[in-house]
């Protein structure tokens, strides 16, 4: 892939998000396009956002770590993306949907680290590195038409990341129950999913282990204070203006958000 093709793909993705307009998938059109090229594009895109939007990286998100999400998107392996400070939205508030293209909401667990993690950590090392856990929502929004893409397209698109919302009660990690916390997810007062945290790779801690190993391929590591979203526990649910969502997480508490705007 030539340098100029790479830059034009990065620009297309950047402006698609900025103008809330979709673009066509591209991974299948580029000969020998590889996963590492897709992560190269992601990194260039994130660098551009950090520069143009004057923000900074706060952590990482995992994508496609649950069977529900993999089936929904027709892929069979996880991906990761970068979380920036300016993607944060307040919990319990009403947010305007007009900056988004076709947003969806996912219930997730968020972890904040207190130690570095690198290489191939054991689960005990992952546990030892975690400072606290929070319930979270992720707003995902693909820049691709009809929310359809291959895994490599989605990786380049920073794994469809858009915004994240965090609960406001940090809880110390209970390593004995983190894989089996019941989660009930509601949209406008109706249950849309009832599942457990184990839907994420049997145990969300395994997704942090996977991320650490995966980052090593690019000589990257997880740092103290990094925020990690371990991936949706259920299917992602479409967001429309007027919607109210809440999710209740066993041991961790509730989180809610509502949406407005978007009228033309
Ligand atoms: C890719 C990102 C998925 C998750 O939590 O599984 C994701 C997508 O489905 O658009 O964020
Ligand atoms: Mg997600």
GROMACS .gro file of C-alpha atoms and ligand atoms in nm:
model
  276
    1UNK     CA    1   0.000   0.000   0.000
    2UNK     CA    2   0.153   0.331  -0.101
    3UNK     CA    3   0.199   0.620   0.137
    4UNK     CA    4  -0.040   0.838  -0.062
    5UNK     CA    5  -0.319   0.575  -0.063
    6UNK     CA    6  -0.275   0.545   0.312
    7UNK     CA    7  -0.305   0.919   0.362
    8UNK     CA    8  -0.615   0.942   0.144
    9UNK     CA    9  -0.786   0.660   0.338
   10UNK     CA   10  -0.699   0.834   0.666
   11UNK     CA   11  -0.841   1.163   0.534
   12UNK     CA   12  -1.159   0.993   0.411
   13UNK     CA   13  -1.218   0.832   0.751
   14UNK     CA   14  -1.141   1.156   0.934
   15UNK     CA   15  -1.378   1.368   0.724
   16UNK     CA   16  -1.650   1.100   0.722
   17UNK     CA   17  -1.664   1.129   1.100
   18UNK     CA   18  -1.634   1.507   1.104
   19UNK     CA   19  -1.914   1.554   0.849
   20UNK     CA   20  -2.125   1.257   0.964
   21UNK     CA   21  -2.119   1.107   0.612
   22UNK     CA   22  -2.049   0.746   0.522
   23UNK     CA   23  -1.778   0.615   0.291
   24UNK     CA   24  -1.736   0.289   0.101
   25UNK     CA   25  -1.545  -0.003   0.247
   26UNK     CA   26  -1.195  -0.019   0.105
   27UNK     CA   27  -1.007  -0.319   0.251
   28UNK     CA   28  -1.117  -0.555  -0.027
   29UNK     CA   29  -1.009  -0.309  -0.295
   30UNK     CA   30  -0.646  -0.291  -0.184
   31UNK     CA   31  -0.425  -0.579  -0.290
   32UNK     CA   32  -0.262  -0.771  -0.004
   33UNK     CA   33  -0.414  -0.539   0.255
   34UNK     CA   34  -0.310  -0.681   0.592
   35UNK     CA   35  -0.409  -0.650   0.955
   36UNK     CA   36  -0.089  -0.464   1.033
   37UNK     CA   37  -0.164  -0.213   0.753
   38UNK     CA   38  -0.513  -0.168   0.900
   39UNK     CA   39  -0.361  -0.089   1.243
   40UNK     CA   40  -0.114   0.149   1.070
   41UNK     CA   41  -0.411   0.340   0.926
   42UNK     CA   42  -0.581   0.340   1.265
   43UNK     CA   43  -0.271   0.489   1.422
   44UNK     CA   44  -0.240   0.761   1.157
   45UNK     CA   45  -0.609   0.843   1.196
   46UNK     CA   46  -0.578   0.867   1.574
   47UNK     CA   47  -0.265   1.085   1.542
   48UNK     CA   48  -0.457   1.317   1.310
   49UNK     CA   49  -0.748   1.339   1.554
   50UNK     CA   50  -0.517   1.411   1.848
   51UNK     CA   51  -0.358   1.691   1.653
   52UNK     CA   52  -0.665   1.848   1.491
   53UNK     CA   53  -0.899   1.808   1.788
   54UNK     CA   54  -0.631   1.895   2.045
   55UNK     CA   55  -0.691   1.593   2.264
   56UNK     CA   56  -0.498   1.297   2.397
   57UNK     CA   57  -0.518   0.924   2.434
   58UNK     CA   58  -0.675   0.799   2.756
   59UNK     CA   59  -0.681   0.428   2.688
   60UNK     CA   60  -0.806   0.149   2.464
   61UNK     CA   61  -1.125  -0.021   2.359
   62UNK     CA   62  -1.171  -0.379   2.264
   63UNK     CA   63  -1.420  -0.471   1.996
   64UNK     CA   64  -1.588  -0.793   1.894
   65UNK     CA   65  -1.494  -0.976   2.212
   66UNK     CA   66  -1.839  -1.135   2.257
   67UNK     CA   67  -2.013  -1.399   2.042
   68UNK     CA   68  -2.318  -1.171   2.018
   69UNK     CA   69  -2.107  -0.898   1.858
   70UNK     CA   70  -1.903  -1.133   1.638
   71UNK     CA   71  -2.222  -1.289   1.499
   72UNK     CA   72  -2.382  -0.950   1.454
   73UNK     CA   73  -2.086  -0.824   1.248
   74UNK     CA   74  -1.989  -1.154   1.078
   75UNK     CA   75  -1.633  -1.174   1.214
   76UNK     CA   76  -1.466  -1.422   1.446
   77UNK     CA   77  -1.189  -1.234   1.620
   78UNK     CA   78  -1.151  -0.928   1.839
   79UNK     CA   79  -0.999  -0.595   1.746
   80UNK     CA   80  -0.887  -0.292   1.941
   81UNK     CA   81  -0.906   0.084   1.904
   82UNK     CA   82  -0.786   0.396   2.082
   83UNK     CA   83  -0.995   0.599   2.331
   84UNK     CA   84  -0.936   0.972   2.334
   85UNK     CA   85  -1.020   1.217   2.612
   86UNK     CA   86  -1.264   1.410   2.394
   87UNK     CA   87  -1.478   1.098   2.333
   88UNK     CA   88  -1.606   1.110   2.692
   89UNK     CA   89  -1.974   1.187   2.758
   90UNK     CA   90  -2.137   1.236   3.097
   91UNK     CA   91  -2.346   0.957   3.244
   92UNK     CA   92  -2.713   1.023   3.323
   93UNK     CA   93  -2.732   1.317   3.080
   94UNK     CA   94  -2.911   1.381   2.751
   95UNK     CA   95  -2.681   1.392   2.449
   96UNK     CA   96  -2.737   1.524   2.099
   97UNK     CA   97  -2.717   1.257   1.827
   98UNK     CA   98  -2.653   1.499   1.540
   99UNK     CA   99  -2.273   1.444   1.533
  100UNK     CA  100  -2.330   1.072   1.465
  101UNK     CA  101  -2.402   0.874   1.146
  102UNK     CA  102  -2.585   0.560   1.265
  103UNK     CA  103  -2.494   0.528   1.633
  104UNK     CA  104  -2.545   0.218   1.846
  105UNK     CA  105  -2.507   0.170   2.219
  106UNK     CA  106  -2.325  -0.114   2.394
  107UNK     CA  107  -2.308  -0.204   2.765
  108UNK     CA  108  -1.948  -0.268   2.865
  109UNK     CA  109  -1.714  -0.298   3.160
  110UNK     CA  110  -1.444  -0.034   3.198
  111UNK     CA  111  -1.119  -0.103   3.380
  112UNK     CA  112  -0.866   0.152   3.503
  113UNK     CA  113  -0.510   0.033   3.552
  114UNK     CA  114  -0.265   0.121   3.826
  115UNK     CA  115   0.033  -0.063   3.680
  116UNK     CA  116   0.190  -0.118   3.344
  117UNK     CA  117   0.106  -0.438   3.153
  118UNK     CA  118   0.323  -0.561   2.871
  119UNK     CA  119   0.418  -0.877   2.687
  120UNK     CA  120   0.212  -1.185   2.772
  121UNK     CA  121   0.081  -1.131   3.124
  122UNK     CA  122  -0.080  -1.404   3.333
  123UNK     CA  123  -0.434  -1.346   3.459
  124UNK     CA  124  -0.285  -1.286   3.806
  125UNK     CA  125  -0.070  -1.008   3.661
  126UNK     CA  126  -0.376  -0.857   3.491
  127UNK     CA  127  -0.565  -0.867   3.823
  128UNK     CA  128  -0.272  -0.707   4.001
  129UNK     CA  129  -0.254  -0.424   3.746
  130UNK     CA  130  -0.623  -0.321   3.776
  131UNK     CA  131  -0.707  -0.028   4.000
  132UNK     CA  132  -1.087  -0.030   3.969
  133UNK     CA  133  -1.385  -0.126   3.756
  134UNK     CA  134  -1.680   0.081   3.633
  135UNK     CA  135  -1.996   0.004   3.440
  136UNK     CA  136  -1.985   0.176   3.101
  137UNK     CA  137  -2.162   0.236   2.773
  138UNK     CA  138  -1.986   0.269   2.443
  139UNK     CA  139  -2.143   0.457   2.152
  140UNK     CA  140  -2.013   0.297   1.834
  141UNK     CA  141  -2.062   0.453   1.493
  142UNK     CA  142  -1.916   0.306   1.178
  143UNK     CA  143  -1.799   0.543   0.908
  144UNK     CA  144  -1.888   0.278   0.651
  145UNK     CA  145  -2.213   0.261   0.456
  146UNK     CA  146  -2.492   0.066   0.624
  147UNK     CA  147  -2.257  -0.020   0.912
  148UNK     CA  148  -2.112  -0.298   0.692
  149UNK     CA  149  -1.742  -0.375   0.680
  150UNK     CA  150  -1.473  -0.642   0.699
  151UNK     CA  151  -1.269  -0.674   1.017
  152UNK     CA  152  -0.980  -0.486   0.852
  153UNK     CA  153  -1.203  -0.194   0.747
  154UNK     CA  154  -1.332  -0.167   1.104
  155UNK     CA  155  -0.979  -0.178   1.250
  156UNK     CA  156  -0.874   0.110   1.023
  157UNK     CA  157  -1.187   0.298   1.139
  158UNK     CA  158  -1.057   0.283   1.500
  159UNK     CA  159  -1.288  -0.013   1.565
  160UNK     CA  160  -1.603   0.197   1.510
  161UNK     CA  161  -1.533   0.398   1.824
  162UNK     CA  162  -1.726   0.717   1.882
  163UNK     CA  163  -1.791   0.801   2.251
  164UNK     CA  164  -1.781   0.638   2.594
  165UNK     CA  165  -1.986   0.695   2.906
  166UNK     CA  166  -1.868   0.583   3.248
  167UNK     CA  167  -2.056   0.507   3.569
  168UNK     CA  168  -1.956   0.730   3.856
  169UNK     CA  169  -1.888   0.473   4.128
  170UNK     CA  170  -1.547   0.306   4.091
  171UNK     CA  171  -1.543  -0.040   4.248
  172UNK     CA  172  -1.241  -0.248   4.346
  173UNK     CA  173  -1.205  -0.551   4.124
  174UNK     CA  174  -1.354  -0.872   4.263
  175UNK     CA  175  -1.156  -1.127   4.062
  176UNK     CA  176  -1.381  -1.410   4.182
  177UNK     CA  177  -1.698  -1.268   4.027
  178UNK     CA  178  -1.584  -1.047   3.739
  179UNK     CA  179  -1.661  -1.326   3.488
  180UNK     CA  180  -2.016  -1.385   3.607
  181UNK     CA  181  -2.180  -1.048   3.676
  182UNK     CA  182  -2.541  -1.035   3.559
  183UNK     CA  183  -2.620  -0.741   3.330
  184UNK     CA  184  -2.969  -0.624   3.234
  185UNK     CA  185  -2.982  -0.377   2.946
  186UNK     CA  186  -3.298  -0.171   2.879
  187UNK     CA  187  -3.406   0.066   2.605
  188UNK     CA  188  -3.702   0.292   2.680
  189UNK     CA  189  -3.796   0.077   2.978
  190UNK     CA  190  -3.801  -0.251   2.781
  191UNK     CA  191  -3.540  -0.519   2.832
  192UNK     CA  192  -3.321  -0.561   2.522
  193UNK     CA  193  -3.064  -0.799   2.671
  194UNK     CA  194  -3.006  -0.998   2.984
  195UNK     CA  195  -2.661  -1.145   2.991
  196UNK     CA  196  -2.341  -1.176   3.197
  197UNK     CA  197  -1.994  -1.027   3.188
  198UNK     CA  198  -1.863  -1.374   3.091
  199UNK     CA  199  -2.004  -1.310   2.742
  200UNK     CA  200  -1.676  -1.122   2.688
  201UNK     CA  201  -1.423  -1.400   2.613
  202UNK     CA  202  -1.553  -1.608   2.910
  203UNK     CA  203  -1.398  -1.342   3.134
  204UNK     CA  204  -1.333  -0.974   3.052
  205UNK     CA  205  -0.987  -1.010   3.210
  206UNK     CA  206  -0.896  -1.241   2.920
  207UNK     CA  207  -0.974  -0.956   2.681
  208UNK     CA  208  -0.722  -0.737   2.867
  209UNK     CA  209  -0.471  -1.019   2.841
  210UNK     CA  210  -0.545  -1.045   2.466
  211UNK     CA  211  -0.504  -0.668   2.422
  212UNK     CA  212  -0.169  -0.665   2.603
  213UNK     CA  213  -0.037  -0.943   2.381
  214UNK     CA  214  -0.174  -0.784   2.067
  215UNK     CA  215  -0.017  -0.445   2.148
  216UNK     CA  216   0.318  -0.612   2.191
  217UNK     CA  217   0.320  -0.682   1.815
  218UNK     CA  218   0.350  -0.306   1.772
  219UNK     CA  219   0.588  -0.256   2.064
  220UNK     CA  220   0.313  -0.092   2.268
  221UNK     CA  221   0.205  -0.160   2.626
  222UNK     CA  222  -0.067  -0.065   2.872
  223UNK     CA  223   0.020   0.210   3.117
  224UNK     CA  224  -0.091   0.307   3.470
  225UNK     CA  225  -0.417   0.514   3.451
  226UNK     CA  226  -0.513   0.365   3.113
  227UNK     CA  227  -0.888   0.317   3.070
  228UNK     CA  228  -0.989  -0.004   2.896
  229UNK     CA  229  -1.333  -0.090   2.762
  230UNK     CA  230  -1.339  -0.467   2.739
  231UNK     CA  231  -1.601  -0.496   2.463
  232UNK     CA  232  -1.978  -0.516   2.439
  233UNK     CA  233  -2.147  -0.773   2.657
  234UNK     CA  234  -2.454  -0.783   2.431
  235UNK     CA  235  -2.559  -0.689   2.081
  236UNK     CA  236  -2.527  -0.318   2.005
  237UNK     CA  237  -2.864  -0.139   2.000
  238UNK     CA  238  -2.950   0.142   1.757
  239UNK     CA  239  -2.985   0.487   1.908
  240UNK     CA  240  -3.261   0.723   1.801
  241UNK     CA  241  -3.349   1.070   1.920
  242UNK     CA  242  -3.571   1.044   2.228
  243UNK     CA  243  -3.427   0.710   2.344
  244UNK     CA  244  -3.344   0.640   2.707
  245UNK     CA  245  -3.110   0.354   2.795
  246UNK     CA  246  -3.009   0.206   3.124
  247UNK     CA  247  -2.810  -0.097   3.225
  248UNK     CA  248  -2.779  -0.252   3.565
  249UNK     CA  249  -2.465  -0.444   3.649
  250UNK     CA  250  -2.457  -0.686   3.940
  251UNK     CA  251  -2.211  -0.560   4.208
  252UNK     CA  252  -2.125  -0.249   4.001
  253UNK     CA  253  -2.453  -0.058   3.987
  254UNK     CA  254  -2.652   0.126   3.724
  255UNK     CA  255  -2.569   0.346   3.433
  256UNK     CA  256  -2.805   0.548   3.215
  257UNK     CA  257  -2.804   0.789   2.924
  258UNK     CA  258  -3.057   0.951   2.692
  259UNK     CA  259  -3.048   1.107   2.349
  260UNK     CA  260  -3.203   1.404   2.177
  261UNK     CA  261  -3.172   1.611   1.862
  262UNK     CA  262  -3.077   1.498   1.518
  263UNK     CA  263  -3.383   1.655   1.348
  264UNK     CA  264  -3.314   1.796   1.005
  265LIG     C1  265  -1.683  -0.298   1.585
  265LIG     C2  266  -1.663  -0.252   1.727
  265LIG     C3  267  -1.733  -0.344   1.823
  265LIG     C4  268  -1.760  -0.403   2.068
  265LIG     O1  269  -1.768  -0.365   2.185
  265LIG     O2  270  -1.777  -0.522   2.035
  265LIG     C5  271  -1.728  -0.301   1.964
  265LIG     C6  272  -1.828  -0.287   1.543
  265LIG     O3  273  -1.906  -0.377   1.566
  265LIG     O4  274  -1.863  -0.185   1.483
  265LIG     O5  275  -1.703  -0.188   2.001
  266LIG    MG1  276  -1.761  -0.158   2.211
   0.00000   0.00000   0.00000
